[in-house]
CSV table of C-alpha atoms in Angstrom, one decimal:
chain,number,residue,atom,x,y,z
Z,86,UNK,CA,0.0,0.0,0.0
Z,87,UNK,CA,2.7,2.5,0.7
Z,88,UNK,CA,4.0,1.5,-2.5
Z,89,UNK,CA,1.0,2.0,-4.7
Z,90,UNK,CA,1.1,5.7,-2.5
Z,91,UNK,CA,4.6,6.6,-3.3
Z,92,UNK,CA,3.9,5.4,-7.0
Z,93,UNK,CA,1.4,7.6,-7.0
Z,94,UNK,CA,2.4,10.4,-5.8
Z,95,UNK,CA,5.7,10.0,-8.2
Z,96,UNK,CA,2.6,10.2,-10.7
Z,97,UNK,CA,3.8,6.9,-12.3
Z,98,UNK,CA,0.4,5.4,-13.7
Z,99,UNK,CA,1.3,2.2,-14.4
Z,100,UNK,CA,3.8,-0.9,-13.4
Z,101,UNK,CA,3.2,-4.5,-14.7
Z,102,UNK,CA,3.5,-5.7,-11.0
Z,103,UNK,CA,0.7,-7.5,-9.1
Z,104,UNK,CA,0.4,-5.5,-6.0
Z,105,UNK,CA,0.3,-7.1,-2.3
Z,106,UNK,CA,-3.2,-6.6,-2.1
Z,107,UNK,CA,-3.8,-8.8,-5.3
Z,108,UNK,CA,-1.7,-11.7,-4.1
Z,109,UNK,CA,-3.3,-11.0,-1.2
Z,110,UNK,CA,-7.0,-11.8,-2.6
Z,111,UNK,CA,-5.7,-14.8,-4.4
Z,112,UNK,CA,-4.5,-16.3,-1.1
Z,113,UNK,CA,-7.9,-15.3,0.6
Z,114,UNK,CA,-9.9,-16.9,-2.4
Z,115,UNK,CA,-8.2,-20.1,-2.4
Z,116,UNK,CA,-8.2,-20.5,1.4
Z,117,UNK,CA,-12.4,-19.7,1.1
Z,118,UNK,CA,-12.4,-21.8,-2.0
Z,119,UNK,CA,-11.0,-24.7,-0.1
Z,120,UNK,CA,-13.9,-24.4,2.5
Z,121,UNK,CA,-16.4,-24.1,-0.2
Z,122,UNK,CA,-15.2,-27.0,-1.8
Z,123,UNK,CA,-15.7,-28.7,2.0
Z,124,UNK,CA,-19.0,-27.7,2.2
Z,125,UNK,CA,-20.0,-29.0,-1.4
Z,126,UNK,CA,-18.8,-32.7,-0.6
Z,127,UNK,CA,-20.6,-32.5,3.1
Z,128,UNK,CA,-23.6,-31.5,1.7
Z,129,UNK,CA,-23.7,-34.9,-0.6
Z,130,UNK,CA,-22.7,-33.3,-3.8
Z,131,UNK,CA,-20.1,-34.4,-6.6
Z,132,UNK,CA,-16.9,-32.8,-6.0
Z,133,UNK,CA,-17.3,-31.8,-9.5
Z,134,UNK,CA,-19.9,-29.6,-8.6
Z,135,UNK,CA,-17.8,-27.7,-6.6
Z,136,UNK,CA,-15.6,-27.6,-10.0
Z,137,UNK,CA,-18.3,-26.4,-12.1
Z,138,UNK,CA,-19.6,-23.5,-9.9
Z,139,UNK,CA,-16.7,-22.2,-8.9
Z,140,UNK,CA,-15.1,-21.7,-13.1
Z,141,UNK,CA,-18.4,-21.0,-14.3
Z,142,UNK,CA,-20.5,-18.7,-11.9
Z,143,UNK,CA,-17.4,-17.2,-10.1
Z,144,UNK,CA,-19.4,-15.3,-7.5
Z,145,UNK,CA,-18.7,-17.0,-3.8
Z,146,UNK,CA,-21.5,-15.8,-1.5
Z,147,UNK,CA,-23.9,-17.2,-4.2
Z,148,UNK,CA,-21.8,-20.6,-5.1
Z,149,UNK,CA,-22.3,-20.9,-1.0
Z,150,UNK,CA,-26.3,-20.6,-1.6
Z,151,UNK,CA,-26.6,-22.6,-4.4
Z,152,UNK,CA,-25.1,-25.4,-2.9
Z,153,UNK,CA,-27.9,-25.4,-0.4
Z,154,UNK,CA,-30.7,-24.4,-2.8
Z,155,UNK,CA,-29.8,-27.9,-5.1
Z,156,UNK,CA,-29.6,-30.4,-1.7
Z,157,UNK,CA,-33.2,-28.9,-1.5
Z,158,UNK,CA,-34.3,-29.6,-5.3
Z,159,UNK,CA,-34.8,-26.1,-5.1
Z,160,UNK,CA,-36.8,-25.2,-9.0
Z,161,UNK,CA,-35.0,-24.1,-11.7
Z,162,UNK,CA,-37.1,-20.2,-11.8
Z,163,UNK,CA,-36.4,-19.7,-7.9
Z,164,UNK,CA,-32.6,-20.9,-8.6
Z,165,UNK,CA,-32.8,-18.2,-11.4
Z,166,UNK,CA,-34.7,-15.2,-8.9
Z,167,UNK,CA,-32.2,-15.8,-5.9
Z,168,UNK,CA,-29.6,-15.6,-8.4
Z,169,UNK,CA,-30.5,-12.1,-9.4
Z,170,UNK,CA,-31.2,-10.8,-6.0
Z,171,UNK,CA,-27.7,-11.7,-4.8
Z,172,UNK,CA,-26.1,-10.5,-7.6
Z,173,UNK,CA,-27.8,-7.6,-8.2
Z,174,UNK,CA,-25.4,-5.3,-7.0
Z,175,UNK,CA,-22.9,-5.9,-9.4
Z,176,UNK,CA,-25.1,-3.1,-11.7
Z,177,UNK,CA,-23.6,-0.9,-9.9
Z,178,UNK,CA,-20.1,-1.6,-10.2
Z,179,UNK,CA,-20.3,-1.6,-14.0
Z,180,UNK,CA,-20.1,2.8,-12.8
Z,181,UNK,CA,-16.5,2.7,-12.4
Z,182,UNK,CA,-15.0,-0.2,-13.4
Z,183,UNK,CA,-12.4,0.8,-16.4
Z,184,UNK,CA,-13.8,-1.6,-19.1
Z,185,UNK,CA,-12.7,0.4,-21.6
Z,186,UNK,CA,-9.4,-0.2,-20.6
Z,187,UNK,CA,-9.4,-3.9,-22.2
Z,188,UNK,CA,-8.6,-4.2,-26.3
Z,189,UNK,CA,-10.9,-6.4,-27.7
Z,190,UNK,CA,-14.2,-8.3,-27.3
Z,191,UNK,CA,-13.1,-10.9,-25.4
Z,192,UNK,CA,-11.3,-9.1,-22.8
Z,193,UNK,CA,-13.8,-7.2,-22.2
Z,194,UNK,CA,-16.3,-10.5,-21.8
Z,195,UNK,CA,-13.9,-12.3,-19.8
Z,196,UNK,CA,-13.6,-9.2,-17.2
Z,197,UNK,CA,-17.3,-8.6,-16.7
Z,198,UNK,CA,-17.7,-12.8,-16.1
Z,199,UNK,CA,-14.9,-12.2,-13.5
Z,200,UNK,CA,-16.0,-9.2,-12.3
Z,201,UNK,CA,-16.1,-10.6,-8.6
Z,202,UNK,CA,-16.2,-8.2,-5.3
Z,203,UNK,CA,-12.4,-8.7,-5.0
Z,204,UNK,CA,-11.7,-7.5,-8.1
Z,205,UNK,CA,-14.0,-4.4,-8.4
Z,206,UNK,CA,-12.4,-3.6,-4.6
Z,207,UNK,CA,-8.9,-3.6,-6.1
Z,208,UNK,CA,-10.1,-1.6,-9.1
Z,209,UNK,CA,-11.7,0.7,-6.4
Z,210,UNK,CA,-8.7,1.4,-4.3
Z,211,UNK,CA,-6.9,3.1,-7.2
Z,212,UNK,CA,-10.3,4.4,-8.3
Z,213,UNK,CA,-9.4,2.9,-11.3
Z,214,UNK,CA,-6.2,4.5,-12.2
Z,215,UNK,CA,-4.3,1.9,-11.3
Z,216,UNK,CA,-5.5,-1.3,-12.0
Z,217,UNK,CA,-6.3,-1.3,-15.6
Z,218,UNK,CA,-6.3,-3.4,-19.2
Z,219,UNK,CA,-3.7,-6.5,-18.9
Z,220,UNK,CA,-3.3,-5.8,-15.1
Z,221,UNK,CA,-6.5,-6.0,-14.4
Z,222,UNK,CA,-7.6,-9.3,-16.8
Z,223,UNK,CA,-4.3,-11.0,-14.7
Z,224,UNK,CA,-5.5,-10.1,-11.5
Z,225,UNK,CA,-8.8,-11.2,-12.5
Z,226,UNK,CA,-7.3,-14.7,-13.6
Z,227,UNK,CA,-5.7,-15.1,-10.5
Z,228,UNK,CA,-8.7,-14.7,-8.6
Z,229,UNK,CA,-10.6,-16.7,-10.4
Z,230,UNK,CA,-8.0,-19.5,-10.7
Z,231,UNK,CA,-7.0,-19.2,-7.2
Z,232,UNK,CA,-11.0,-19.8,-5.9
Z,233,UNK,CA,-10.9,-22.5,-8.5
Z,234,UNK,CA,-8.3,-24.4,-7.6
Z,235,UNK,CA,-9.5,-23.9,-3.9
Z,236,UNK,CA,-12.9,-25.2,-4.2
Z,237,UNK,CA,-11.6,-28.4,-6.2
Z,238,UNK,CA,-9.1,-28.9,-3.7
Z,239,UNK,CA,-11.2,-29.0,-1.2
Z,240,UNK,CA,-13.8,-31.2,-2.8
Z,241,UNK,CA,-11.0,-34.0,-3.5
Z,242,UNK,CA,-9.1,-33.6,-0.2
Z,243,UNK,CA,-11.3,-31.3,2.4
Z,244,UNK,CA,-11.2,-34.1,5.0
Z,245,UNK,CA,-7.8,-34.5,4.9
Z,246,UNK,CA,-7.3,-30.7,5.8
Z,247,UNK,CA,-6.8,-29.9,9.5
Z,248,UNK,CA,-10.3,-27.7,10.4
Z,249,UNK,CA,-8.5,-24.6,11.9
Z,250,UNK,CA,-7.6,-24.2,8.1
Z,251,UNK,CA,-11.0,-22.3,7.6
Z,252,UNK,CA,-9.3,-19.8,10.1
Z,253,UNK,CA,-7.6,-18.6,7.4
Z,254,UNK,CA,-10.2,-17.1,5.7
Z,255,UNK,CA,-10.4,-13.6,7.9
Z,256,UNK,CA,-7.5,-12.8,5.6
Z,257,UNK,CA,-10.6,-11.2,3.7
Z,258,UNK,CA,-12.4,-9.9,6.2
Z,259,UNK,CA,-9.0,-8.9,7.0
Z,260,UNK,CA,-8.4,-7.6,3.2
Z,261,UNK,CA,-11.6,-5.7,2.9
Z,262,UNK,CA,-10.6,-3.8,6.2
Z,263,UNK,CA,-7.6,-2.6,5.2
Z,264,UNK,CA,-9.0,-1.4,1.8
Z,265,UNK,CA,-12.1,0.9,3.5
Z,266,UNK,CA,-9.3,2.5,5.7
Z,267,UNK,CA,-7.2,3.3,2.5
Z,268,UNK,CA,-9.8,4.7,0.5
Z,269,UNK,CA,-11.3,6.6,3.4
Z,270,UNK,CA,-7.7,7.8,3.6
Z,271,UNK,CA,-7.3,8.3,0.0
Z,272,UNK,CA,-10.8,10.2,-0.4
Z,273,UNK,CA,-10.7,12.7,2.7
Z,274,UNK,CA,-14.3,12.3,2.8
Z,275,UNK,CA,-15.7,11.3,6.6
Z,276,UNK,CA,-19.3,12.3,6.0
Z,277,UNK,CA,-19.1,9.1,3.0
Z,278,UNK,CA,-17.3,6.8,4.7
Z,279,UNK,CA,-19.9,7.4,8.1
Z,280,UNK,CA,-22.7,7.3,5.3
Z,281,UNK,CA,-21.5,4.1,3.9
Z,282,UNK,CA,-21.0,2.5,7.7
Z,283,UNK,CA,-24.5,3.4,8.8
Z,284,UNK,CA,-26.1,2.2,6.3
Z,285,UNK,CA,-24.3,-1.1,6.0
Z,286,UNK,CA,-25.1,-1.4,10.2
Z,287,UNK,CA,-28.9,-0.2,9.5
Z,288,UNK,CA,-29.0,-3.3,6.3
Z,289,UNK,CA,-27.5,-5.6,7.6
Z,290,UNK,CA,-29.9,-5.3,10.8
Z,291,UNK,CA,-33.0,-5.2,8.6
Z,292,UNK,CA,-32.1,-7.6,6.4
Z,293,UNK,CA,-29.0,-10.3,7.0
Z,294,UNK,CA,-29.8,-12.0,4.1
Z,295,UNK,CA,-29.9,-9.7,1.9
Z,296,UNK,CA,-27.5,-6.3,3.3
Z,297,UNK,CA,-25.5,-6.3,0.0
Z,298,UNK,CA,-28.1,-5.1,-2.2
Z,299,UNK,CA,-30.0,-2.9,0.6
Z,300,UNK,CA,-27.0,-1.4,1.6
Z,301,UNK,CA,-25.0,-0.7,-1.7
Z,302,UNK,CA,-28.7,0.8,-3.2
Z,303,UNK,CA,-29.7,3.0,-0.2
Z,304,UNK,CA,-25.8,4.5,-0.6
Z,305,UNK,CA,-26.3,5.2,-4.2
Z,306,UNK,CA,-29.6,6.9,-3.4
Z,307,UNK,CA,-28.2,8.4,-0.6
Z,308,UNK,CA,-25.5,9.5,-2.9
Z,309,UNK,CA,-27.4,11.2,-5.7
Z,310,UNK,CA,-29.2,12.8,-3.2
Z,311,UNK,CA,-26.2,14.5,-1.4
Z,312,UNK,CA,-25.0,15.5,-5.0
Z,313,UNK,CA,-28.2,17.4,-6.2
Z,314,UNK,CA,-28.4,19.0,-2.6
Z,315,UNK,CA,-24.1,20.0,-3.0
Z,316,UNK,CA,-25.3,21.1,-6.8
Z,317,UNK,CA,-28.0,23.2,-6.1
Z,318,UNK,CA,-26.0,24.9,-3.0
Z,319,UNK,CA,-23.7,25.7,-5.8
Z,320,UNK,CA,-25.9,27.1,-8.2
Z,321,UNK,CA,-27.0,29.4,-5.5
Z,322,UNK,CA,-23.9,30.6,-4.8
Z,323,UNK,CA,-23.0,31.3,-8.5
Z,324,UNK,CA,-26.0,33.0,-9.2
Z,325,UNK,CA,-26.2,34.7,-6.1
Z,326,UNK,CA,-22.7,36.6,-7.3
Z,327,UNK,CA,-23.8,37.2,-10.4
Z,328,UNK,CA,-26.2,39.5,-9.0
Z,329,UNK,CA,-23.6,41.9,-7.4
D,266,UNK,CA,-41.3,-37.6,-10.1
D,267,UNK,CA,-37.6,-39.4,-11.6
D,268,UNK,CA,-35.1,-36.9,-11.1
D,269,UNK,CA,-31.5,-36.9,-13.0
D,270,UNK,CA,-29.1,-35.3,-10.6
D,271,UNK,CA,-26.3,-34.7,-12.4
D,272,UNK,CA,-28.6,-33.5,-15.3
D,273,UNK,CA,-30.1,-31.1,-12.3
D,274,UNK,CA,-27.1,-29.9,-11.0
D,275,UNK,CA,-25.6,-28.8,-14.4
D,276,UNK,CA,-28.9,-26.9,-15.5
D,277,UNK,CA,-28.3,-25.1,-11.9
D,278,UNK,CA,-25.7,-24.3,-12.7
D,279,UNK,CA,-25.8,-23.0,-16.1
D,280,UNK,CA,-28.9,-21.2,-14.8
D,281,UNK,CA,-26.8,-19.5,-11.9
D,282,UNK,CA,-23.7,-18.7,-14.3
D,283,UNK,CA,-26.0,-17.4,-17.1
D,284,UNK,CA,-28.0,-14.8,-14.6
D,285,UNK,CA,-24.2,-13.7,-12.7
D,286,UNK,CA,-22.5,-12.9,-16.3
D,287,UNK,CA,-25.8,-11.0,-17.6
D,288,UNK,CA,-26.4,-8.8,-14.3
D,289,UNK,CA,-22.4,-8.4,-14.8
D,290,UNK,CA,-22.3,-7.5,-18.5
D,291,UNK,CA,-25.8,-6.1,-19.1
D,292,UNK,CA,-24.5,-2.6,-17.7
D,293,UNK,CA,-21.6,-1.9,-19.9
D,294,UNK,CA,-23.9,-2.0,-23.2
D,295,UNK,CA,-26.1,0.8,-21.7
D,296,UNK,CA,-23.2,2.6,-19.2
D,297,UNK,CA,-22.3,5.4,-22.1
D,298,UNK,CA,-25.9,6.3,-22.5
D,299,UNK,CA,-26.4,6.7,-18.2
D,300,UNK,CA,-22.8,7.9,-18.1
D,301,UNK,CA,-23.7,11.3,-20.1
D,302,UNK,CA,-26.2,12.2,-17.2
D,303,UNK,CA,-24.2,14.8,-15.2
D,304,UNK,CA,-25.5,13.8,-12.0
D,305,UNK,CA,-24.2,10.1,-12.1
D,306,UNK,CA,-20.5,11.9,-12.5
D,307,UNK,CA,-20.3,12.7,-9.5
D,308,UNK,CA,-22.2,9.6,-7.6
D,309,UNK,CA,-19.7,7.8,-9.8
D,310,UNK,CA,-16.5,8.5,-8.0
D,311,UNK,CA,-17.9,7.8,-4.5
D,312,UNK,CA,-19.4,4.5,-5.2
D,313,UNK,CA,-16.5,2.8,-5.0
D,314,UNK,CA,-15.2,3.8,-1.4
D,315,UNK,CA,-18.8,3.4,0.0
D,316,UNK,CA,-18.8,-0.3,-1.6
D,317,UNK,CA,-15.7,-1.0,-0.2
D,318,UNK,CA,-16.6,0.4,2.7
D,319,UNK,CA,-20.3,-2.0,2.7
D,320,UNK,CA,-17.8,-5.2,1.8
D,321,UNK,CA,-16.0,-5.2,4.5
D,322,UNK,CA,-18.7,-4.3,7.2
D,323,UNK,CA,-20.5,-7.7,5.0
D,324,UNK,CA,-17.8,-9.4,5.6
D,325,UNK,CA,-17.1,-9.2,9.1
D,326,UNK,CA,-21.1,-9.3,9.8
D,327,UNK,CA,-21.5,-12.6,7.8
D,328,UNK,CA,-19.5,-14.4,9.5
D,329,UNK,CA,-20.9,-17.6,11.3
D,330,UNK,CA,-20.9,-16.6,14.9
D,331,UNK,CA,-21.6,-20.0,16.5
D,332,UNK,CA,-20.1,-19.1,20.2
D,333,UNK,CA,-19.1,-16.5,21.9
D,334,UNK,CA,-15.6,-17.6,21.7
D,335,UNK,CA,-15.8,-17.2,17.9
D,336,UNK,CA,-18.0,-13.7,18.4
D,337,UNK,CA,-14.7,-12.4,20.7
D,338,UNK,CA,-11.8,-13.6,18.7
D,339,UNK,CA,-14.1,-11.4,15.3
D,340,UNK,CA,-14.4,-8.3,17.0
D,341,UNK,CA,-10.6,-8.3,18.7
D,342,UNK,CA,-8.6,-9.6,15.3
D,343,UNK,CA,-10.9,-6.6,13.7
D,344,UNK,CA,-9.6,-4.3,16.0
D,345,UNK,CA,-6.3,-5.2,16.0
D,346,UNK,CA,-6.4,-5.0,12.3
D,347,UNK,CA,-7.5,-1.4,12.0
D,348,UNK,CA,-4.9,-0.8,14.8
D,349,UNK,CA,-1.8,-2.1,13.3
D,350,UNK,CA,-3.2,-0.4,9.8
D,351,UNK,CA,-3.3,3.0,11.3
D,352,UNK,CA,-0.2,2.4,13.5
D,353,UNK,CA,2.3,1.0,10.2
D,354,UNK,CA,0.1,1.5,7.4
D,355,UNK,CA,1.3,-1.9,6.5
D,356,UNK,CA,-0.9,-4.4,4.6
D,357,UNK,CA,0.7,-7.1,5.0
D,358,UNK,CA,1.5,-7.0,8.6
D,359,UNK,CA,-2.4,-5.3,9.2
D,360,UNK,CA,-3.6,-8.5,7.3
D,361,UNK,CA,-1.6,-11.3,9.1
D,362,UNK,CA,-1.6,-9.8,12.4
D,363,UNK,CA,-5.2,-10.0,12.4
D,364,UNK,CA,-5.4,-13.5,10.7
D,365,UNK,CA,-2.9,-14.7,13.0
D,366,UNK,CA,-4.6,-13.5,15.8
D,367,UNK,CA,-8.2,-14.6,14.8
D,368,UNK,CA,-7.1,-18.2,13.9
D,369,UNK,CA,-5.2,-18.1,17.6
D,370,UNK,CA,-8.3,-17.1,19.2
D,371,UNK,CA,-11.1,-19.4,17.6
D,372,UNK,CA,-8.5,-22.3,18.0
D,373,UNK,CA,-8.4,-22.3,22.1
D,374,UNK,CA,-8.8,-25.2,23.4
D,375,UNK,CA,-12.2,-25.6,24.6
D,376,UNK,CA,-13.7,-25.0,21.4
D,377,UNK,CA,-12.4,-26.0,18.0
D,378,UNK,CA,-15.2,-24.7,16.7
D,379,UNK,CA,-15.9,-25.1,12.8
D,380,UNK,CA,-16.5,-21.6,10.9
């Protein structure tokens, strides 16, 4: 992190390196992946289930739930519906995440299928500056081989892995930390950051099961809101001098 | 009512993967046309801090709390983290101290408790 700061402040824009913070993800997706892959094979699945979800859906919280919903025969439609609810929010990271930056069709398709939360928070730390084009699709690939590889593992060998490995997998929790203190750092707004944590606190309170969409939806409204009233504060101001 | 399994789980998961890349994608093909609306400009380059922000209060609130034990050792190897963050400003030792210390504290003995 002090790194990406110093870089930036040098106003270097880009470095082919993977940052800590990317290597860090991958570690945290492969330690979750490995629980995931756990939880596939105690739930009575195929372990190539835990294969399957975790190349082709590549979105955890919901690979979690759908592993559940299928033990229950759970339809195809409701399978479908949860799907969206859960995943909803990732509408709104398609705002700033630099798609542009990719050459070509299929970069750009293979970076909005591995769009995950990890990847949109890295993007988000350098508000997109940074993290960019190549970089980006690698860091992408890493996460998405990393939760991979993870899930499989643990599908073939879970058992054989001592419990207290799951432990392990606050290096997220961890990771996401660390990143809201940076770009509350970065951003010198409080009054967003406090916006953000209430409303998060208020969701998750309402609504366990579904926080994520509540809370990232209220702060967007929330947002647009604080913007018109900050725009038309300044439009008073403006014409206010133009009439001395 | 037969039912293939395997032939059940793949649609599942075709269904799943099809939904996640479309609510993923879908945006980009419209984003120019809501882009050019001035007052998503500025909503735009806050989003990402207060998502960020969201994650991680997700993440630490979704955790399985099955005993106290495991309710303690969250909240300290939080605290610690955002400690050590504002004391070296050192991911990597802001990350593993906390790890460290959650994995100590959820691994006493007298509960080895599954997360």
């Amino acid at each position: 992190m002090n790194q990406g700061a110093s870089e930036r402040r040098r106003g270097v824009e880009y470095t082919d390196r993977i940052s800590v913070d990317a290597r860090i993800m991958w570690l945290g997706l492969f330690v979750l992946g490995i629980g995931f892959g756990v939880v596939v094979v105690e739930r009575g699945l195929p372990w190539w289930f835990a294969l399957l979800t975790s190349t082709f859906i590549l979105a955890g919280s919901l690979e979690f739930l759908l592993a559940g919903l299928v033990t229950l025969h759970s339809s195809l439609i409701s399978i479908a519906v949860i799907t969206f609810l859960v995943n909803s929010r990732h509408i709104f990271y398609s705002l700033s995440f630099p798609m542009e930056s990719h050459e070509g069709p299929l970069a750009k398709v293979y970076s909005a299928f591995a769009m995950v939360d990890e990847a949109y928070a890295l993007v988000a730390l350098g508000q997109g500056e940074r993290l960019r084009g190549r970089k980006l699709l690698k860091v992408q690939l890493g996460l998405h081989g990393s939760w991979a590889f993870g899930a499989t593992v643990g599908a073939l060998v879970g058992n054989l892995i001592p419990k207290s490995i799951s432990g392990f997998g606050f290096v997220l929790t961890a990771l996401f930390v660390v990143l809201s203190i940076d770009s509350a750092i970065e951003s010198k707004e409080v009054s967003t950051g406090l916006i953000a944590v209430l409303v998060a606190i208020v969701s998750f309170a309402i609504t366990p099961s579904s926080m994520l969409i509540v809370a990232i939806f209220t702060f967007f409204v929330l947002l647009l809101a604080k913007d018109a009233l900050r725009a038309r504060a300044r439009t008073r101001v403006v014409g206010e001098d133009n009439d001395t | 009512m037969t039912h293939n399994s395997d032939t059940y789980y793949l649609e599942a998961i075709a269904v799943a993967s099809v939904v996640t890349f479309l609510l993923r994608a879908t945006p980009f093909l419209v984003k120019n046309f809501v882009l050019r609306r001035k007052l998503i400009l500025g909503v735009r380059a806050s989003m990402p801090y207060g998502i960020v922000t969201i994650l991680a209060i997700y993440a630490i609130a979704s955790t399985k709390v099955s005993s106290v034990q495991i309710a303690i050792g969250e909240i300290l190897a939080v605290v610690i983290t955002i400690v050590l963050h504002f004391w070296r400003r050192n991911v990597l030792l802001s990350i593993f101290g906390g790890t460290i210390l959650y994995v100590f504290l959820v691994n006493l003995p007298h509960g080895f408790y599954r997360l």
